Amino acid sequence: MEYSPSRPSPCCRFPGAVKKKTLLLSIMLVIWLFLVYSCVGPCSTGVLIDPPRDRHRERDGAPAAAAVERSERSDLLSRLRWEDVDYYEEPAAAVRGAASRDLLLSDEPEPPRASEPSALSSFSNGAGSKKLPQAIIIGVKKGGTRALLEFLRVHPDIRAVGAEPHFFDRNYDNGLEWYRDLMPKTLEGQITMEKTPSYFVTKEAPARISAMSRDTKLIVVVRDPVTRAISDYTQTLSKKPDIPSFESLTFKNATTGLIDTSWSAIQIGIYAKHLDNWLQYFPMEQILFVSGERLISDPAGELGRVQDFLGLKRIITDKHFYFNQTKGFPCLKKAEGSSKPHCLGKTKGRTHPDIRPEVVRRLRDFYRPFNMKFYQMTAHNFGWD
């Protein structure tokens, strides 16, 4: 009988190979568990810097957008590091593009910057931070300062106080912290502004503003001094109907025609005298003179000059204005934060009282030499004569 060897069953045919596969799988499982365990610590301590919303976005097929957002966030953080500099040591951030900064109380090196979390928190909640103004409309009364401020507030990079703070003339003893608290909150790249027309004729104002920051940009809205004086008187007359006539206040002696320069309505218009005081503390290139007449006839043109002076993009143009025939001056088609047209209040554009031509002539003769000096100082002829 022929011998036939017995054949093993299929389950026992390759016992060595099964053991090797089982061992390999066990090793891979151990390695995987080790990696998972090793990741628990770093993940919990914030090593993974991508926030959950970015990871979800990448899984949804937008990794590039998430990367751009992370880059922008890092850039914002680096720029916001300067926002919370100590108030007393660094009173005002320089206008965008300026290089120097002033120390208010001493000439010591720049103090340490505030911590980053505070600045980032300030940005994330949309609040921004309060800064001392980098630009101030310092004058003149009845020149068109309110119109200029309202027009400028249309610009997205300008934040301004609505009311006049009168800090550098009446409230200086309240201190810079009080002054800064009046300012609106701004973000990086925005300019803080205020306007108080009486600064231009306040003797102490130039030194005080210079002490705050020698980099402050100054804007002066000037107007024909004769027309300005009449407008000034008209405003006072509306509040005090029983005041003396314009002519009696203008002259010390009506017979000789001697002008009373002690009357504020007359004194304000001697622009050359007041400008000389400012030039003791600020260079001419840091002061912009806006024509009150051109602010009415060509508001977009004057606003273009102001935007250039402040280092801003020309966003306010002709399309923002329309001329109101009733009031006799331009109005905004859309005011700040509104979709409706906006003109200045009823106190603007009052009808001037009739002044005798002889009085106007004498006033023009009085102002002429001061106007000529002012033209020379500013290298600009405003055409008042």
PDB file of N, CA and C in Angstrom, residues 176-272:
ATOM      1  N   LEU A 176      -3.314 116.773  31.934  1.00  0.00           N
ATOM      2  CA  LEU A 176      -3.401 116.064  30.664  1.00  0.00           C
ATOM      3  C   LEU A 176      -4.246 114.794  30.735  1.00  0.00           C
ATOM      4  N   GLU A 177      -4.296 114.175  31.910  1.00  0.00           N
ATOM      5  CA  GLU A 177      -5.116 112.972  32.019  1.00  0.00           C
ATOM      6  C   GLU A 177      -6.589 113.322  31.820  1.00  0.00           C
ATOM      7  N   TRP A 178      -7.010 114.441  32.391  1.00  0.00           N
ATOM      8  CA  TRP A 178      -8.386 114.927  32.206  1.00  0.00           C
ATOM      9  C   TRP A 178      -8.627 115.215  30.735  1.00  0.00           C
ATOM     10  N   TYR A 179      -7.652 115.820  30.081  1.00  0.00           N
ATOM     11  CA  TYR A 179      -7.756 116.185  28.666  1.00  0.00           C
ATOM     12  C   TYR A 179      -7.864 114.943  27.793  1.00  0.00           C
ATOM     13  N   ARG A 180      -7.011 113.977  28.045  1.00  0.00           N
ATOM     14  CA  ARG A 180      -7.044 112.764  27.220  1.00  0.00           C
ATOM     15  C   ARG A 180      -8.359 112.015  27.394  1.00  0.00           C
ATOM     16  N   ASP A 181      -8.925 112.076  28.579  1.00  0.00           N
ATOM     17  CA  ASP A 181     -10.173 111.358  28.821  1.00  0.00           C
ATOM     18  C   ASP A 181     -11.331 111.930  28.002  1.00  0.00           C
ATOM     19  N   LEU A 182     -11.190 113.165  27.533  1.00  0.00           N
ATOM     20  CA  LEU A 182     -12.223 113.761  26.687  1.00  0.00           C
ATOM     21  C   LEU A 182     -12.170 113.247  25.255  1.00  0.00           C
ATOM     22  N   MET A 183     -11.038 112.689  24.874  1.00  0.00           N
ATOM     23  CA  MET A 183     -10.835 112.289  23.476  1.00  0.00           C
ATOM     24  C   MET A 183     -11.603 111.009  23.133  1.00  0.00           C
ATOM     25  N   PRO A 184     -11.989 110.845  21.880  1.00  0.00           N
ATOM     26  CA  PRO A 184     -12.619 109.594  21.456  1.00  0.00           C
ATOM     27  C   PRO A 184     -11.584 108.485  21.361  1.00  0.00           C
ATOM     28  N   LYS A 185     -12.025 107.256  21.451  1.00  0.00           N
ATOM     29  CA  LYS A 185     -11.107 106.122  21.315  1.00  0.00           C
ATOM     30  C   LYS A 185     -10.770 105.915  19.840  1.00  0.00           C
ATOM     31  N   THR A 186      -9.524 105.597  19.590  1.00  0.00           N
ATOM     32  CA  THR A 186      -9.076 105.398  18.218  1.00  0.00           C
ATOM     33  C   THR A 186      -8.304 104.100  18.091  1.00  0.00           C
ATOM     34  N   LEU A 187      -8.239 103.601  16.859  1.00  0.00           N
ATOM     35  CA  LEU A 187      -7.443 102.427  16.535  1.00  0.00           C
ATOM     36  C   LEU A 187      -6.170 102.857  15.827  1.00  0.00           C
ATOM     37  N   GLU A 188      -5.291 101.912  15.578  1.00  0.00           N
ATOM     38  CA  GLU A 188      -4.032 102.185  14.892  1.00  0.00           C
ATOM     39  C   GLU A 188      -4.294 102.835  13.536  1.00  0.00           C
ATOM     40  N   GLY A 189      -3.588 103.931  13.258  1.00  0.00           N
ATOM     41  CA  GLY A 189      -3.723 104.619  11.988  1.00  0.00           C
ATOM     42  C   GLY A 189      -4.730 105.751  11.985  1.00  0.00           C
ATOM     43  N   GLN A 190      -5.571 105.844  13.016  1.00  0.00           N
ATOM     44  CA  GLN A 190      -6.529 106.936  13.098  1.00  0.00           C
ATOM     45  C   GLN A 190      -5.914 108.134  13.825  1.00  0.00           C
ATOM     46  N   ILE A 191      -6.348 109.333  13.442  1.00  0.00           N
ATOM     47  CA  ILE A 191      -5.840 110.569  14.029  1.00  0.00           C
ATOM     48  C   ILE A 191      -6.882 111.139  14.992  1.00  0.00           C
ATOM     49  N   THR A 192      -6.437 111.510  16.176  1.00  0.00           N
ATOM     50  CA  THR A 192      -7.299 112.166  17.159  1.00  0.00           C
ATOM     51  C   THR A 192      -7.201 113.674  16.972  1.00  0.00           C
ATOM     52  N   MET A 193      -8.364 114.347  16.935  1.00  0.00           N
ATOM     53  CA  MET A 193      -8.381 115.788  16.725  1.00  0.00           C
ATOM     54  C   MET A 193      -9.328 116.475  17.707  1.00  0.00           C
ATOM     55  N   GLU A 194      -9.094 117.751  17.896  1.00  0.00           N
ATOM     56  CA  GLU A 194     -10.043 118.612  18.594  1.00  0.00           C
ATOM     57  C   GLU A 194      -9.934 120.010  18.019  1.00  0.00           C
ATOM     58  N   LYS A 195     -10.927 120.857  18.305  1.00  0.00           N
ATOM     59  CA  LYS A 195     -10.865 122.246  17.837  1.00  0.00           C
ATOM     60  C   LYS A 195     -11.350 123.173  18.939  1.00  0.00           C
ATOM     61  N   THR A 196     -10.543 124.188  19.204  1.00  0.00           N
ATOM     62  CA  THR A 196     -10.899 125.264  20.120  1.00  0.00           C
ATOM     63  C   THR A 196     -10.337 126.551  19.525  1.00  0.00           C
ATOM     64  N   PRO A 197     -11.167 127.364  18.877  1.00  0.00           N
ATOM     65  CA  PRO A 197     -10.678 128.528  18.133  1.00  0.00           C
ATOM     66  C   PRO A 197      -9.955 129.573  18.969  1.00  0.00           C
ATOM     67  N   SER A 198     -10.237 129.631  20.270  1.00  0.00           N
ATOM     68  CA  SER A 198      -9.605 130.657  21.106  1.00  0.00           C
ATOM     69  C   SER A 198      -8.139 130.372  21.397  1.00  0.00           C
ATOM     70  N   TYR A 199      -7.662 129.158  21.083  1.00  0.00           N
ATOM     71  CA  TYR A 199      -6.240 128.862  21.316  1.00  0.00           C
ATOM     72  C   TYR A 199      -5.338 129.836  20.558  1.00  0.00           C
ATOM     73  N   PHE A 200      -5.742 130.201  19.342  1.00  0.00           N
ATOM     74  CA  PHE A 200      -4.875 131.016  18.496  1.00  0.00           C
ATOM     75  C   PHE A 200      -4.528 132.354  19.133  1.00  0.00           C
ATOM     76  N   VAL A 201      -5.427 132.899  19.924  1.00  0.00           N
ATOM     77  CA  VAL A 201      -5.192 134.213  20.531  1.00  0.00           C
ATOM     78  C   VAL A 201      -4.834 134.115  22.007  1.00  0.00           C
ATOM     79  N   THR A 202      -4.648 132.890  22.501  1.00  0.00           N
ATOM     80  CA  THR A 202      -4.262 132.698  23.903  1.00  0.00           C
ATOM     81  C   THR A 202      -2.747 132.650  24.005  1.00  0.00           C
ATOM     82  N   LYS A 203      -2.176 133.576  24.741  1.00  0.00           N
ATOM     83  CA  LYS A 203      -0.721 133.730  24.788  1.00  0.00           C
ATOM     84  C   LYS A 203      -0.014 132.478  25.286  1.00  0.00           C
ATOM     85  N   GLU A 204      -0.611 131.780  26.258  1.00  0.00           N
ATOM     86  CA  GLU A 204       0.035 130.614  26.851  1.00  0.00           C
ATOM     87  C   GLU A 204      -0.138 129.338  26.036  1.00  0.00           C
ATOM     88  N   ALA A 205      -1.073 129.330  25.094  1.00  0.00           N
ATOM     89  CA  ALA A 205      -1.402 128.094  24.377  1.00  0.00           C
ATOM     90  C   ALA A 205      -0.239 127.481  23.608  1.00  0.00           C
ATOM     91  N   PRO A 206       0.571 128.255  22.875  1.00  0.00           N
ATOM     92  CA  PRO A 206       1.664 127.624  22.118  1.00  0.00           C
ATOM     93  C   PRO A 206       2.640 126.851  22.996  1.00  0.00           C
ATOM     94  N   ALA A 207       3.049 127.440  24.110  1.00  0.00           N
ATOM     95  CA  ALA A 207       3.997 126.763  25.003  1.00  0.00           C
ATOM     96  C   ALA A 207       3.370 125.511  25.607  1.00  0.00           C
ATOM     97  N   ARG A 208       2.107 125.580  25.930  1.00  0.00           N
ATOM     98  CA  ARG A 208       1.438 124.433  26.555  1.00  0.00           C
ATOM     99  C   ARG A 208       1.270 123.278  25.575  1.00  0.00           C
ATOM    100  N   ILE A 209       0.891 123.580  24.347  1.00  0.00           N
ATOM    101  CA  ILE A 209       0.749 122.514  23.348  1.00  0.00           C
ATOM    102  C   ILE A 209       2.117 121.935  23.009  1.00  0.00           C
ATOM    103  N   SER A 210       3.127 122.780  22.926  1.00  0.00           N
ATOM    104  CA  SER A 210       4.481 122.301  22.653  1.00  0.00           C
ATOM    105  C   SER A 210       4.969 121.388  23.764  1.00  0.00           C
ATOM    106  N   ALA A 211       4.600 121.705  25.010  1.00  0.00           N
ATOM    107  CA  ALA A 211       4.993 120.852  26.133  1.00  0.00           C
ATOM    108  C   ALA A 211       4.321 119.483  26.056  1.00  0.00           C
ATOM    109  N   MET A 212       3.113 119.452  25.508  1.00  0.00           N
ATOM    110  CA  MET A 212       2.424 118.170  25.317  1.00  0.00           C
ATOM    111  C   MET A 212       3.128 117.366  24.227  1.00  0.00           C
ATOM    112  N   SER A 213       3.359 118.005  23.078  1.00  0.00           N
ATOM    113  CA  SER A 213       4.070 117.346  21.983  1.00  0.00           C
ATOM    114  C   SER A 213       4.467 118.382  20.944  1.00  0.00           C
ATOM    115  N   ARG A 214       5.744 118.458  20.665  1.00  0.00           N
ATOM    116  CA  ARG A 214       6.215 119.385  19.638  1.00  0.00           C
ATOM    117  C   ARG A 214       5.838 118.906  18.243  1.00  0.00           C
ATOM    118  N   ASP A 215       5.345 117.682  18.108  1.00  0.00           N
ATOM    119  CA  ASP A 215       4.946 117.145  16.810  1.00  0.00           C
ATOM    120  C   ASP A 215       3.489 117.439  16.469  1.00  0.00           C
ATOM    121  N   THR A 216       2.753 118.082  17.365  1.00  0.00           N
ATOM    122  CA  THR A 216       1.343 118.370  17.110  1.00  0.00           C
ATOM    123  C   THR A 216       1.178 119.227  15.858  1.00  0.00           C
ATOM    124  N   LYS A 217       0.266 118.809  14.974  1.00  0.00           N
ATOM    125  CA  LYS A 217      -0.013 119.583  13.770  1.00  0.00           C
ATOM    126  C   LYS A 217      -1.143 120.570  14.066  1.00  0.00           C
ATOM    127  N   LEU A 218      -0.955 121.807  13.619  1.00  0.00           N
ATOM    128  CA  LEU A 218      -1.873 122.884  13.941  1.00  0.00           C
ATOM    129  C   LEU A 218      -2.579 123.385  12.680  1.00  0.00           C
ATOM    130  N   ILE A 219      -3.873 123.607  12.792  1.00  0.00           N
ATOM    131  CA  ILE A 219      -4.670 124.099  11.677  1.00  0.00           C
ATOM    132  C   ILE A 219      -5.359 125.397  12.094  1.00  0.00           C
ATOM    133  N   VAL A 220      -5.222 126.437  11.261  1.00  0.00           N
ATOM    134  CA  VAL A 220      -5.848 127.729  11.531  1.00  0.00           C
ATOM    135  C   VAL A 220      -6.744 128.097  10.352  1.00  0.00           C
ATOM    136  N   VAL A 221      -8.030 128.287  10.629  1.00  0.00           N
ATOM    137  CA  VAL A 221      -8.966 128.736   9.595  1.00  0.00           C
ATOM    138  C   VAL A 221      -9.050 130.252   9.708  1.00  0.00           C
ATOM    139  N   VAL A 222      -8.594 130.955   8.693  1.00  0.00           N
ATOM    140  CA  VAL A 222      -8.595 132.419   8.715  1.00  0.00           C
ATOM    141  C   VAL A 222      -9.594 132.969   7.709  1.00  0.00           C
ATOM    142  N   ARG A 223     -10.050 134.170   7.992  1.00  0.00           N
ATOM    143  CA  ARG A 223     -11.095 134.801   7.189  1.00  0.00           C
ATOM    144  C   ARG A 223     -10.824 136.296   7.150  1.00  0.00           C
ATOM    145  N   ASP A 224     -11.323 136.984   6.136  1.00  0.00           N
ATOM    146  CA  ASP A 224     -11.193 138.436   6.073  1.00  0.00           C
ATOM    147  C   ASP A 224     -11.483 139.021   7.457  1.00  0.00           C
ATOM    148  N   PRO A 225     -10.502 139.683   8.093  1.00  0.00           N
ATOM    149  CA  PRO A 225     -10.679 140.138   9.475  1.00  0.00           C
ATOM    150  C   PRO A 225     -11.836 141.112   9.665  1.00  0.00           C
ATOM    151  N   VAL A 226     -12.184 141.880   8.636  1.00  0.00           N
ATOM    152  CA  VAL A 226     -13.322 142.801   8.753  1.00  0.00           C
ATOM    153  C   VAL A 226     -14.626 141.999   8.800  1.00  0.00           C
ATOM    154  N   THR A 227     -14.792 141.082   7.872  1.00  0.00           N
ATOM    155  CA  THR A 227     -15.987 140.229   7.857  1.00  0.00           C
ATOM    156  C   THR A 227     -16.056 139.390   9.121  1.00  0.00           C
ATOM    157  N   ARG A 228     -14.903 138.908   9.562  1.00  0.00           N
ATOM    158  CA  ARG A 228     -14.855 138.100  10.777  1.00  0.00           C
ATOM    159  C   ARG A 228     -15.315 138.889  11.996  1.00  0.00           C
ATOM    160  N   ALA A 229     -14.878 140.148  12.104  1.00  0.00           N
ATOM    161  CA  ALA A 229     -15.269 140.991  13.231  1.00  0.00           C
ATOM    162  C   ALA A 229     -16.776 141.244  13.246  1.00  0.00           C
ATOM    163  N   ILE A 230     -17.342 141.494  12.063  1.00  0.00           N
ATOM    164  CA  ILE A 230     -18.793 141.727  11.967  1.00  0.00           C
ATOM    165  C   ILE A 230     -19.551 140.463  12.351  1.00  0.00           C
ATOM    166  N   SER A 231     -19.063 139.301  11.912  1.00  0.00           N
ATOM    167  CA  SER A 231     -19.694 138.033  12.252  1.00  0.00           C
ATOM    168  C   SER A 231     -19.604 137.770  13.750  1.00  0.00           C
ATOM    169  N   ASP A 232     -18.475 138.107  14.331  1.00  0.00           N
ATOM    170  CA  ASP A 232     -18.280 137.960  15.783  1.00  0.00           C
ATOM    171  C   ASP A 232     -19.307 138.815  16.532  1.00  0.00           C
ATOM    172  N   TYR A 233     -19.445 140.062  16.103  1.00  0.00           N
ATOM    173  CA  TYR A 233     -20.409 140.967  16.732  1.00  0.00           C
ATOM    174  C   TYR A 233     -21.835 140.441  16.560  1.00  0.00           C
ATOM    175  N   THR A 234     -22.150 139.900  15.376  1.00  0.00           N
ATOM    176  CA  THR A 234     -23.491 139.378  15.103  1.00  0.00           C
ATOM    177  C   THR A 234     -23.836 138.248  16.058  1.00  0.00           C
ATOM    178  N   GLN A 235     -22.867 137.389  16.333  1.00  0.00           N
ATOM    179  CA  GLN A 235     -23.096 136.286  17.277  1.00  0.00           C
ATOM    180  C   GLN A 235     -23.386 136.814  18.672  1.00  0.00           C
ATOM    181  N   THR A 236     -22.603 137.786  19.111  1.00  0.00           N
ATOM    182  CA  THR A 236     -22.818 138.366  20.440  1.00  0.00           C
ATOM    183  C   THR A 236     -24.169 139.072  20.510  1.00  0.00           C
ATOM    184  N   LEU A 237     -24.523 139.782  19.439  1.00  0.00           N
ATOM    185  CA  LEU A 237     -25.794 140.504  19.385  1.00  0.00           C
ATOM    186  C   LEU A 237     -26.985 139.559  19.513  1.00  0.00           C
ATOM    187  N   SER A 238     -26.851 138.346  18.951  1.00  0.00           N
ATOM    188  CA  SER A 238     -27.952 137.385  19.038  1.00  0.00           C
ATOM    189  C   SER A 238     -28.188 136.910  20.466  1.00  0.00           C
ATOM    190  N   LYS A 239     -27.159 136.997  21.281  1.00  0.00           N
ATOM    191  CA  LYS A 239     -27.275 136.574  22.682  1.00  0.00           C
ATOM    192  C   LYS A 239     -27.574 137.741  23.615  1.00  0.00           C
ATOM    193  N   LYS A 240     -27.072 138.939  23.223  1.00  0.00           N
ATOM    194  CA  LYS A 240     -27.264 140.137  24.051  1.00  0.00           C
ATOM    195  C   LYS A 240     -27.749 141.283  23.158  1.00  0.00           C
ATOM    196  N   PRO A 241     -29.033 141.349  22.909  1.00  0.00           N
ATOM    197  CA  PRO A 241     -29.574 142.355  21.974  1.00  0.00           C
ATOM    198  C   PRO A 241     -29.347 143.809  22.418  1.00  0.00           C
ATOM    199  N   ASP A 242     -29.035 144.024  23.697  1.00  0.00           N
ATOM    200  CA  ASP A 242     -28.904 145.386  24.198  1.00  0.00           C
ATOM    201  C   ASP A 242     -27.466 145.906  24.177  1.00  0.00           C
ATOM    202  N   ILE A 243     -26.542 145.201  23.531  1.00  0.00           N
ATOM    203  CA  ILE A 243     -25.157 145.673  23.497  1.00  0.00           C
ATOM    204  C   ILE A 243     -25.051 146.910  22.609  1.00  0.00           C
ATOM    205  N   PRO A 244     -24.001 147.726  22.780  1.00  0.00           N
ATOM    206  CA  PRO A 244     -23.814 148.921  21.947  1.00  0.00           C
ATOM    207  C   PRO A 244     -23.659 148.546  20.478  1.00  0.00           C
ATOM    208  N   SER A 245     -23.736 149.531  19.616  1.00  0.00           N
ATOM    209  CA  SER A 245     -23.624 149.308  18.182  1.00  0.00           C
ATOM    210  C   SER A 245     -22.205 148.875  17.817  1.00  0.00           C
ATOM    211  N   PHE A 246     -22.100 148.247  16.647  1.00  0.00           N
ATOM    212  CA  PHE A 246     -20.792 147.804  16.168  1.00  0.00           C
ATOM    213  C   PHE A 246     -19.847 148.990  16.026  1.00  0.00           C
ATOM    214  N   GLU A 247     -20.347 150.105  15.515  1.00  0.00           N
ATOM    215  CA  GLU A 247     -19.509 151.278  15.284  1.00  0.00           C
ATOM    216  C   GLU A 247     -18.963 151.845  16.590  1.00  0.00           C
ATOM    217  N   SER A 248     -19.795 151.908  17.618  1.00  0.00           N
ATOM    218  CA  SER A 248     -19.346 152.479  18.886  1.00  0.00           C
ATOM    219  C   SER A 248     -18.313 151.587  19.576  1.00  0.00           C
ATOM    220  N   LEU A 249     -18.386 150.286  19.343  1.00  0.00           N
ATOM    221  CA  LEU A 249     -17.405 149.372  19.929  1.00  0.00           C
ATOM    222  C   LEU A 249     -16.100 149.359  19.130  1.00  0.00           C
ATOM    223  N   THR A 250     -16.189 149.678  17.856  1.00  0.00           N
ATOM    224  CA  THR A 250     -15.018 149.633  16.983  1.00  0.00           C
ATOM    225  C   THR A 250     -14.045 150.777  17.249  1.00  0.00           C
ATOM    226  N   PHE A 251     -14.562 151.960  17.493  1.00  0.00           N
ATOM    227  CA  PHE A 251     -13.702 153.141  17.604  1.00  0.00           C
ATOM    228  C   PHE A 251     -13.547 153.615  19.049  1.00  0.00           C
ATOM    229  N   LYS A 252     -12.314 153.984  19.376  1.00  0.00           N
ATOM    230  CA  LYS A 252     -12.100 154.705  20.625  1.00  0.00           C
ATOM    231  C   LYS A 252     -12.594 156.136  20.470  1.00  0.00           C
ATOM    232  N   ASN A 253     -12.380 156.665  19.274  1.00  0.00           N
ATOM    233  CA  ASN A 253     -12.822 158.019  18.951  1.00  0.00           C
ATOM    234  C   ASN A 253     -13.339 158.010  17.518  1.00  0.00           C
ATOM    235  N   ALA A 254     -14.624 158.150  17.379  1.00  0.00           N
ATOM    236  CA  ALA A 254     -15.232 158.069  16.052  1.00  0.00           C
ATOM    237  C   ALA A 254     -14.798 159.211  15.154  1.00  0.00           C
ATOM    238  N   THR A 255     -14.471 160.364  15.754  1.00  0.00           N
ATOM    239  CA  THR A 255     -14.079 161.528  14.961  1.00  0.00           C
ATOM    240  C   THR A 255     -12.715 161.328  14.312  1.00  0.00           C
ATOM    241  N   THR A 256     -11.767 160.844  15.110  1.00  0.00           N
ATOM    242  CA  THR A 256     -10.408 160.622  14.595  1.00  0.00           C
ATOM    243  C   THR A 256     -10.275 159.291  13.880  1.00  0.00           C
ATOM    244  N   GLY A 257     -11.230 158.374  14.121  1.00  0.00           N
ATOM    245  CA  GLY A 257     -11.162 157.055  13.502  1.00  0.00           C
ATOM    246  C   GLY A 257     -10.183 156.109  14.180  1.00  0.00           C
ATOM    247  N   LEU A 258      -9.816 156.405  15.426  1.00  0.00           N
ATOM    248  CA  LEU A 258      -8.889 155.550  16.168  1.00  0.00           C
ATOM    249  C   LEU A 258      -9.575 154.246  16.549  1.00  0.00           C
ATOM    250  N   ILE A 259      -9.017 153.131  16.088  1.00  0.00           N
ATOM    251  CA  ILE A 259      -9.615 151.810  16.328  1.00  0.00           C
ATOM    252  C   ILE A 259      -9.312 151.332  17.743  1.00  0.00           C
ATOM    253  N   ASP A 260     -10.315 150.731  18.388  1.00  0.00           N
ATOM    254  CA  ASP A 260     -10.147 150.202  19.741  1.00  0.00           C
ATOM    255  C   ASP A 260      -9.671 148.748  19.653  1.00  0.00           C
ATOM    256  N   THR A 261      -8.364 148.577  19.730  1.00  0.00           N
ATOM    257  CA  THR A 261      -7.802 147.217  19.604  1.00  0.00           C
ATOM    258  C   THR A 261      -7.975 146.376  20.859  1.00  0.00           C
ATOM    259  N   SER A 262      -8.522 146.976  21.916  1.00  0.00           N
ATOM    260  CA  SER A 262      -8.774 146.185  23.125  1.00  0.00           C
ATOM    261  C   SER A 262     -10.039 145.341  22.987  1.00  0.00           C
ATOM    262  N   TRP A 263     -10.895 145.679  22.021  1.00  0.00           N
ATOM    263  CA  TRP A 263     -12.107 144.888  21.784  1.00  0.00           C
ATOM    264  C   TRP A 263     -11.693 143.590  21.103  1.00  0.00           C
ATOM    265  N   SER A 264     -12.111 142.464  21.670  1.00  0.00           N
ATOM    266  CA  SER A 264     -11.672 141.156  21.181  1.00  0.00           C
ATOM    267  C   SER A 264     -12.041 140.934  19.722  1.00  0.00           C
ATOM    268  N   ALA A 265     -13.198 141.442  19.291  1.00  0.00           N
ATOM    269  CA  ALA A 265     -13.615 141.248  17.898  1.00  0.00           C
ATOM    270  C   ALA A 265     -12.621 141.867  16.932  1.00  0.00           C
ATOM    271  N   ILE A 266     -11.963 142.949  17.337  1.00  0.00           N
ATOM    272  CA  ILE A 266     -10.947 143.596  16.512  1.00  0.00           C
ATOM    273  C   ILE A 266      -9.596 142.904  16.689  1.00  0.00           C
ATOM    274  N   GLN A 267      -9.260 142.588  17.903  1.00  0.00           N
ATOM    275  CA  GLN A 267      -7.943 142.042  18.216  1.00  0.00           C
ATOM    276  C   GLN A 267      -7.692 140.687  17.569  1.00  0.00           C
ATOM    277  N   ILE A 268      -8.706 139.836  17.505  1.00  0.00           N
ATOM    278  CA  ILE A 268      -8.540 138.494  16.929  1.00  0.00           C
ATOM    279  C   ILE A 268      -8.047 138.571  15.490  1.00  0.00           C
ATOM    280  N   GLY A 269      -8.504 139.587  14.734  1.00  0.00           N
ATOM    281  CA  GLY A 269      -8.165 139.687  13.326  1.00  0.00           C
ATOM    282  C   GLY A 269      -6.760 140.163  13.016  1.00  0.00           C
ATOM    283  N   ILE A 270      -5.986 140.504  14.059  1.00  0.00           N
ATOM    284  CA  ILE A 270      -4.588 140.899  13.833  1.00  0.00           C
ATOM    285  C   ILE A 270      -3.764 139.611  13.794  1.00  0.00           C
ATOM    286  N   TYR A 271      -3.941 138.842  12.741  1.00  0.00           N
ATOM    287  CA  TYR A 271      -3.387 137.494  12.654  1.00  0.00           C
ATOM    288  C   TYR A 271      -1.868 137.463  12.774  1.00  0.00           C
ATOM    289  N   ALA A 272      -1.185 138.419  12.185  1.00  0.00           N
ATOM    290  CA  ALA A 272       0.280 138.413  12.193  1.00  0.00           C
ATOM    291  C   ALA A 272       0.829 138.456  13.614  1.00  0.00           C
TER     292      ALA A 272
END
